[in-house]
XYZ file of C-alpha atoms in Angstrom:
407
model
C -131.701 17.757 -12.312
C -132.382 19.976 -8.770
C -132.845 22.981 -9.863
C -131.114 26.187 -8.011
C -132.123 26.879 -4.560
C -133.379 31.074 -4.632
C -133.986 32.681 -1.554
C -136.881 34.453 -0.981
C -135.403 38.089 -0.160
C -136.694 41.396 -0.640
C -134.327 44.374 -0.542
C -135.538 48.272 -1.341
C -134.634 47.675 -4.800
C -135.446 44.930 -5.526
C -137.467 41.584 -4.804
C -136.869 37.956 -5.562
C -138.276 34.819 -6.418
C -138.242 30.756 -7.623
C -139.871 28.472 -9.598
C -139.766 25.617 -11.094
C -143.015 25.275 -13.215
C -142.764 25.958 -16.926
C -144.981 29.667 -16.658
C -144.691 29.994 -20.500
C -145.765 28.332 -23.631
C -143.484 26.407 -25.250
C -144.258 28.291 -29.204
C -146.920 29.965 -29.762
C -149.929 28.717 -32.035
C -151.901 31.140 -33.053
C -152.266 32.291 -36.988
C -151.672 35.416 -35.754
C -148.733 34.916 -33.792
C -147.588 33.127 -36.805
C -149.130 36.361 -39.431
C -147.295 39.534 -37.755
C -144.388 40.862 -38.614
C -140.336 40.339 -37.025
C -139.618 43.594 -34.924
C -135.911 43.627 -33.703
C -135.546 44.872 -30.529
C -132.037 44.175 -29.344
C -129.515 41.618 -30.803
C -126.370 40.489 -27.999
C -123.622 38.387 -29.105
C -122.788 35.829 -26.602
C -119.476 35.434 -24.000
C -117.170 33.840 -26.987
C -118.543 36.009 -30.207
C -119.953 32.337 -30.994
C -123.645 33.553 -30.597
C -125.728 35.703 -30.306
C -129.850 36.148 -29.454
C -132.681 38.523 -30.780
C -134.960 39.866 -28.674
C -138.431 40.372 -31.208
C -141.876 41.593 -30.884
C -142.860 37.801 -30.206
C -139.797 35.776 -27.894
C -136.050 35.488 -28.516
C -133.724 34.142 -31.250
C -131.159 32.041 -32.060
C -128.408 32.606 -34.512
C -124.527 30.502 -34.915
C -122.121 33.127 -36.111
C -120.501 30.878 -38.176
C -121.536 29.289 -40.057
C -124.632 31.427 -40.235
C -127.672 29.740 -39.514
C -131.002 30.596 -36.939
C -130.264 27.671 -34.798
C -133.195 28.551 -32.345
C -135.929 30.698 -31.778
C -139.438 30.442 -29.121
C -142.089 33.367 -29.811
C -144.262 33.590 -26.889
C -147.089 35.005 -28.490
C -147.932 37.553 -25.495
C -145.478 39.805 -25.798
C -142.066 40.718 -26.583
C -138.595 40.434 -25.419
C -136.573 43.977 -24.931
C -133.159 42.732 -23.377
C -131.359 38.967 -24.021
C -128.136 38.340 -22.691
C -126.927 34.076 -23.373
C -125.106 31.740 -21.004
C -122.151 30.856 -23.435
C -124.270 28.488 -25.485
C -125.608 27.001 -22.719
C -129.553 26.274 -21.685
C -129.562 28.714 -19.401
C -130.296 32.615 -20.817
C -131.148 35.653 -18.732
C -134.438 38.183 -20.136
C -136.491 41.587 -20.063
C -139.473 41.882 -21.337
C -140.091 44.696 -22.814
C -142.082 47.676 -22.909
C -146.533 46.296 -22.345
C -145.220 42.644 -22.075
C -148.110 41.558 -19.586
C -146.120 38.299 -17.903
C -142.862 40.124 -18.705
C -142.563 44.353 -17.386
C -139.456 45.767 -18.139
C -138.484 46.077 -14.585
C -138.085 41.981 -14.041
C -135.003 39.826 -14.947
C -135.965 36.139 -15.687
C -133.876 33.706 -15.144
C -135.032 30.347 -18.157
C -133.799 27.364 -18.847
C -135.311 26.254 -22.093
C -134.206 22.779 -21.548
C -137.412 22.849 -19.437
C -138.741 25.577 -20.891
C -138.952 27.161 -17.396
C -137.899 30.212 -15.515
C -135.531 28.868 -12.636
C -134.932 32.738 -11.337
C -136.695 36.172 -11.475
C -135.623 39.728 -9.908
C -138.454 41.758 -10.487
C -137.557 46.082 -9.879
C -139.321 49.291 -9.302
C -137.279 51.262 -11.829
C -136.690 49.593 -15.567
C -134.108 47.974 -16.188
C -131.499 49.131 -18.954
C -128.920 45.977 -19.292
C -128.548 42.344 -18.322
C -124.835 40.829 -18.090
C -123.641 37.201 -17.479
C -120.969 35.335 -16.756
C -120.631 31.534 -15.061
C -121.096 32.718 -12.030
C -122.059 36.778 -11.852
C -125.744 37.816 -12.719
C -125.125 42.015 -13.508
C -129.020 44.214 -13.444
C -128.187 47.528 -15.151
C -130.736 49.850 -13.591
C -129.991 53.926 -14.994
C -128.258 54.959 -11.563
C -127.382 51.417 -9.818
C -125.901 48.060 -10.923
C -126.511 45.132 -8.795
C -124.159 42.067 -8.887
C -125.146 38.493 -7.852
C -124.550 35.233 -7.707
C -125.824 33.436 -10.179
C -126.553 30.219 -8.323
C -129.032 30.982 -5.902
C -129.848 35.060 -6.876
C -127.426 36.043 -3.719
C -126.374 40.118 -3.986
C -123.130 40.304 -3.788
C -122.742 44.384 -5.196
C -124.555 47.473 -5.402
C -122.891 50.169 -7.689
C -124.158 53.545 -7.406
C -123.878 55.454 -11.013
C -123.926 58.183 -12.815
C -126.853 58.548 -14.901
C -126.658 55.128 -16.817
C -130.192 55.081 -19.313
C -128.152 52.892 -22.009
C -127.028 50.580 -18.998
C -123.131 50.415 -20.390
C -121.313 47.430 -18.300
C -119.220 45.021 -19.161
C -117.774 41.347 -16.781
C -115.070 39.777 -18.523
C -115.210 36.475 -19.428
C -111.858 34.787 -18.351
C -112.465 32.279 -15.627
C -109.076 33.450 -14.290
C -110.036 37.093 -14.295
C -113.366 38.819 -12.399
C -113.725 41.858 -13.724
C -116.864 45.005 -14.294
C -116.276 48.595 -15.686
C -119.426 50.474 -15.503
C -119.937 54.744 -15.683
C -118.464 56.386 -12.378
C -119.895 59.448 -10.606
C -118.849 61.835 -12.863
C -118.569 63.091 -16.028
C -116.286 60.902 -18.193
C -115.004 58.830 -15.995
C -115.366 54.686 -16.207
C -114.990 52.619 -12.591
C -113.374 49.557 -13.158
C -114.365 46.608 -9.929
C -111.069 44.059 -9.765
C -112.953 41.449 -7.574
C -110.344 38.521 -7.379
C -107.871 41.029 -6.504
C -110.336 43.100 -4.121
C -109.861 46.497 -5.873
C -111.941 49.712 -7.212
C -109.982 51.965 -9.881
C -112.022 55.227 -11.085
C -110.891 55.952 -14.413
C -111.067 59.076 -16.182
C -111.541 58.286 -19.894
C -113.148 61.172 -22.037
C -113.800 65.059 -21.201
C -117.164 64.141 -22.499
C -119.762 61.547 -21.855
C -119.452 58.432 -22.506
C -121.121 56.275 -25.715
C -119.823 53.361 -25.505
C -116.907 50.463 -24.004
C -115.687 47.597 -24.172
C -113.390 44.798 -21.833
C -110.894 42.500 -23.179
C -112.052 38.687 -22.450
C -109.848 39.006 -19.363
C -110.521 42.526 -18.656
C -107.291 44.200 -18.918
C -107.860 46.503 -20.981
C -110.774 48.621 -21.358
C -111.459 50.626 -24.743
C -113.636 53.981 -24.223
C -115.735 56.350 -26.605
C -117.233 59.647 -26.559
C -120.307 61.480 -27.497
C -118.246 62.510 -29.509
C -117.443 59.972 -31.658
C -113.827 61.109 -33.040
C -111.431 59.046 -31.101
C -111.585 55.916 -29.468
C -109.150 55.207 -26.022
C -107.153 51.612 -24.934
C -106.642 51.448 -20.759
C -104.947 49.252 -18.889
C -107.538 48.455 -16.054
C -104.794 47.602 -13.513
C -103.308 51.283 -13.091
C -105.629 53.624 -15.157
C -103.131 53.911 -17.873
C -103.327 55.358 -21.063
C -102.509 52.606 -23.640
C -103.325 53.676 -26.970
C -105.154 56.533 -28.689
C -107.706 55.939 -32.477
C -109.381 58.442 -34.409
C -112.820 57.237 -35.972
C -112.424 60.668 -38.005
C -112.912 64.480 -36.873
C -116.463 64.280 -36.857
C -119.116 64.178 -34.394
C -120.286 60.768 -34.700
C -122.739 58.272 -32.268
C -120.526 55.313 -31.829
C -123.609 51.951 -31.575
C -120.176 49.208 -30.730
C -116.877 48.643 -30.257
C -114.732 45.642 -30.307
C -111.498 43.744 -29.543
C -110.081 40.769 -31.227
C -109.650 37.756 -28.474
C -105.457 38.708 -28.999
C -106.371 42.437 -28.849
C -104.912 42.631 -31.997
C -107.509 44.168 -33.604
C -110.133 46.652 -32.590
C -112.952 47.633 -34.292
C -115.958 50.504 -33.868
C -118.548 51.116 -35.551
C -121.421 54.143 -35.538
C -124.132 56.467 -37.360
C -121.749 57.587 -40.157
C -122.346 53.345 -41.968
C -118.804 52.769 -41.079
C -117.269 49.796 -39.321
C -113.808 50.715 -38.645
C -110.081 48.629 -38.078
C -107.891 49.038 -36.090
C -104.277 47.967 -35.204
C -103.156 47.607 -31.443
C -99.967 47.964 -30.092
C -100.297 46.175 -27.341
C -101.802 42.676 -26.850
C -102.845 39.774 -24.341
C -101.193 36.438 -24.123
C -101.589 33.494 -21.979
C -101.734 30.361 -21.758
C -105.281 28.591 -21.826
C -106.390 26.502 -18.522
C -107.597 23.041 -19.896
C -109.434 23.024 -16.514
C -112.485 24.473 -15.894
C -113.742 25.183 -12.042
C -117.811 24.820 -12.869
C -118.645 23.772 -9.388
C -119.926 26.091 -7.808
C -122.991 26.417 -10.623
C -122.908 22.126 -11.748
C -126.779 23.063 -9.791
C -127.210 24.873 -13.027
C -128.390 22.704 -16.525
C -126.405 22.854 -19.895
C -123.460 24.704 -17.398
C -121.000 21.420 -18.672
C -119.374 22.718 -21.983
C -119.141 25.423 -20.477
C -115.039 27.275 -23.081
C -111.433 27.398 -20.572
C -110.483 30.075 -19.440
C -107.448 30.987 -19.429
C -104.017 31.705 -17.348
C -100.767 33.336 -16.328
C -101.806 36.340 -19.117
C -99.468 39.210 -19.571
C -99.570 42.217 -20.724
C -96.942 43.343 -22.903
C -96.280 45.360 -26.400
C -97.200 44.655 -29.149
C -93.189 43.751 -31.116
C -94.708 42.710 -34.217
C -94.664 44.740 -37.840
C -97.703 47.024 -36.972
C -100.578 48.875 -39.273
C -99.837 52.296 -40.274
C -101.752 54.638 -41.747
C -101.947 55.601 -45.069
C -101.240 59.541 -43.244
C -98.632 58.136 -41.075
C -95.505 59.274 -43.362
C -97.191 63.184 -42.889
C -97.087 63.353 -39.068
C -95.369 65.987 -38.133
C -96.187 68.687 -41.131
C -100.912 68.297 -40.617
C -102.657 69.411 -37.650
C -102.420 67.368 -35.151
C -105.428 65.651 -36.161
C -104.110 64.032 -38.541
C -101.255 62.819 -36.852
C -103.952 60.497 -34.840
C -103.420 56.717 -36.130
C -106.090 56.614 -37.991
C -108.081 53.066 -39.389
C -106.253 50.112 -40.882
C -109.435 49.135 -42.606
C -113.264 50.180 -42.130
C -116.430 48.188 -44.004
C -119.178 50.814 -45.432
C -123.408 49.747 -44.706
C -125.984 51.537 -44.530
C -125.759 54.978 -42.473
C -128.085 55.724 -39.124
C -128.312 51.740 -38.379
C -127.942 50.392 -35.675
C -125.085 47.768 -35.792
C -123.345 45.080 -33.481
C -120.169 44.265 -34.116
C -117.816 41.651 -33.461
C -113.945 39.512 -34.680
C -115.218 35.664 -35.887
C -112.083 33.319 -37.056
C -109.269 34.204 -39.601
C -109.736 38.321 -39.595
C -113.297 38.335 -39.781
C -115.655 40.651 -38.953
C -119.455 39.842 -38.221
C -121.580 42.380 -38.201
C -125.385 43.259 -37.435
C -127.803 45.175 -38.077
C -131.242 46.274 -35.898
C -132.541 46.072 -40.201
C -132.470 42.131 -39.570
C -128.649 42.789 -41.446
C -126.439 39.986 -41.346
C -122.359 40.525 -42.455
C -119.923 38.814 -42.578
C -116.510 40.184 -43.891
C -112.911 39.959 -44.063
C -110.511 42.579 -43.794
C -105.981 41.919 -44.865
C -104.160 41.988 -41.823
C -101.263 43.192 -43.999
C -102.617 45.753 -45.735
C -104.964 46.652 -44.838
C -108.059 49.010 -46.670
C -111.786 48.107 -47.664
C -112.830 44.737 -46.241
C -114.132 42.625 -48.283
C -117.832 40.698 -48.231
C -117.829 37.253 -47.502
C -121.571 36.888 -46.836
C -124.533 39.197 -46.470
C -128.447 37.454 -45.225
C -131.018 38.922 -43.171
C -131.848 37.218 -40.398
C -135.965 37.645 -40.985
C -136.474 36.834 -44.258
C -137.879 32.962 -43.667
C -140.694 34.995 -41.792
C -141.504 37.644 -44.628
C -142.059 35.141 -47.031
C -144.389 33.562 -44.521
C -146.067 35.894 -43.723
C -146.921 37.306 -48.045
């Protein structure tokens, strides 16, 4: 199958090159590579949250969530991977080398075809890359003050966005095939910029008074959930008109928010923080739509492994959630207690070790997947009627096999 043609175009910020020649060994076979302790550098869920990828000091690994298992690993042996992003369940990934990687420095994005074990495209920048995001048609590269949006097929630069200082690389993309939405920091503190590319519309939404710590979108890009560096409140907005739809309270003490997740139906929201608790909230709005059986990937037909991408959604609308709304145990005291007690508190929760960064995503049948930078994986279930403490269904160590082989 022909590889995509990458342009040899340069700009003040980035350079491009194309290659279809394998540039790395398929796996490290050195004794030092086998005996080296594995450390995690990054964790990212794929676009449908069925898998997640980990960048390590040796390469990258892919895990399936339900059932949990390691499905693949690629050890390069000559440097770590600081950022890795899957493209659904295809063999196409984007990754960035970690600090000290002589072959893949932290200023280069590698488009990797693991079927051919080769780099099929590369974009080089003059400063450190903070994040990389993928969808069927787009590659997004986040620098500290700039975001570049490329057409994935051919790596043609489409848009350039200036942002407030963004050392965390905050940026998120919608994934439904009939919408193309990007959210990123704006130019002012507490502001999110939302690009509706299909509608050719840009909206700036003031979401918090303080700096933004974390945000996410629903898969269709209609809802935006945000948290500030205070970490006490999470707010949900309509991205079309910037309306604040709901506000929920994680707690009263300042906390660092690590991850926010919205369920595919937009019925539930989950938050993890340095306080060691994952909170689940019931939402008042939901996204309803008809799933399309036709997927148009013709614009990417030259990229191998993309024929099995999941369907997008069609005719998606925002409606009030008129079903029974999960409520906090403090609801009966509203109007009596101080104002912060009248906020919507979490419906369900799970306690974890404090000060460990956990990434979260919703799974099947009212479950939440929790992956920690300490190498732990949890799958927990919550009662959608009664809430309360979540039940641990699974707990494994991602690196257990490595530790055993290193002994």
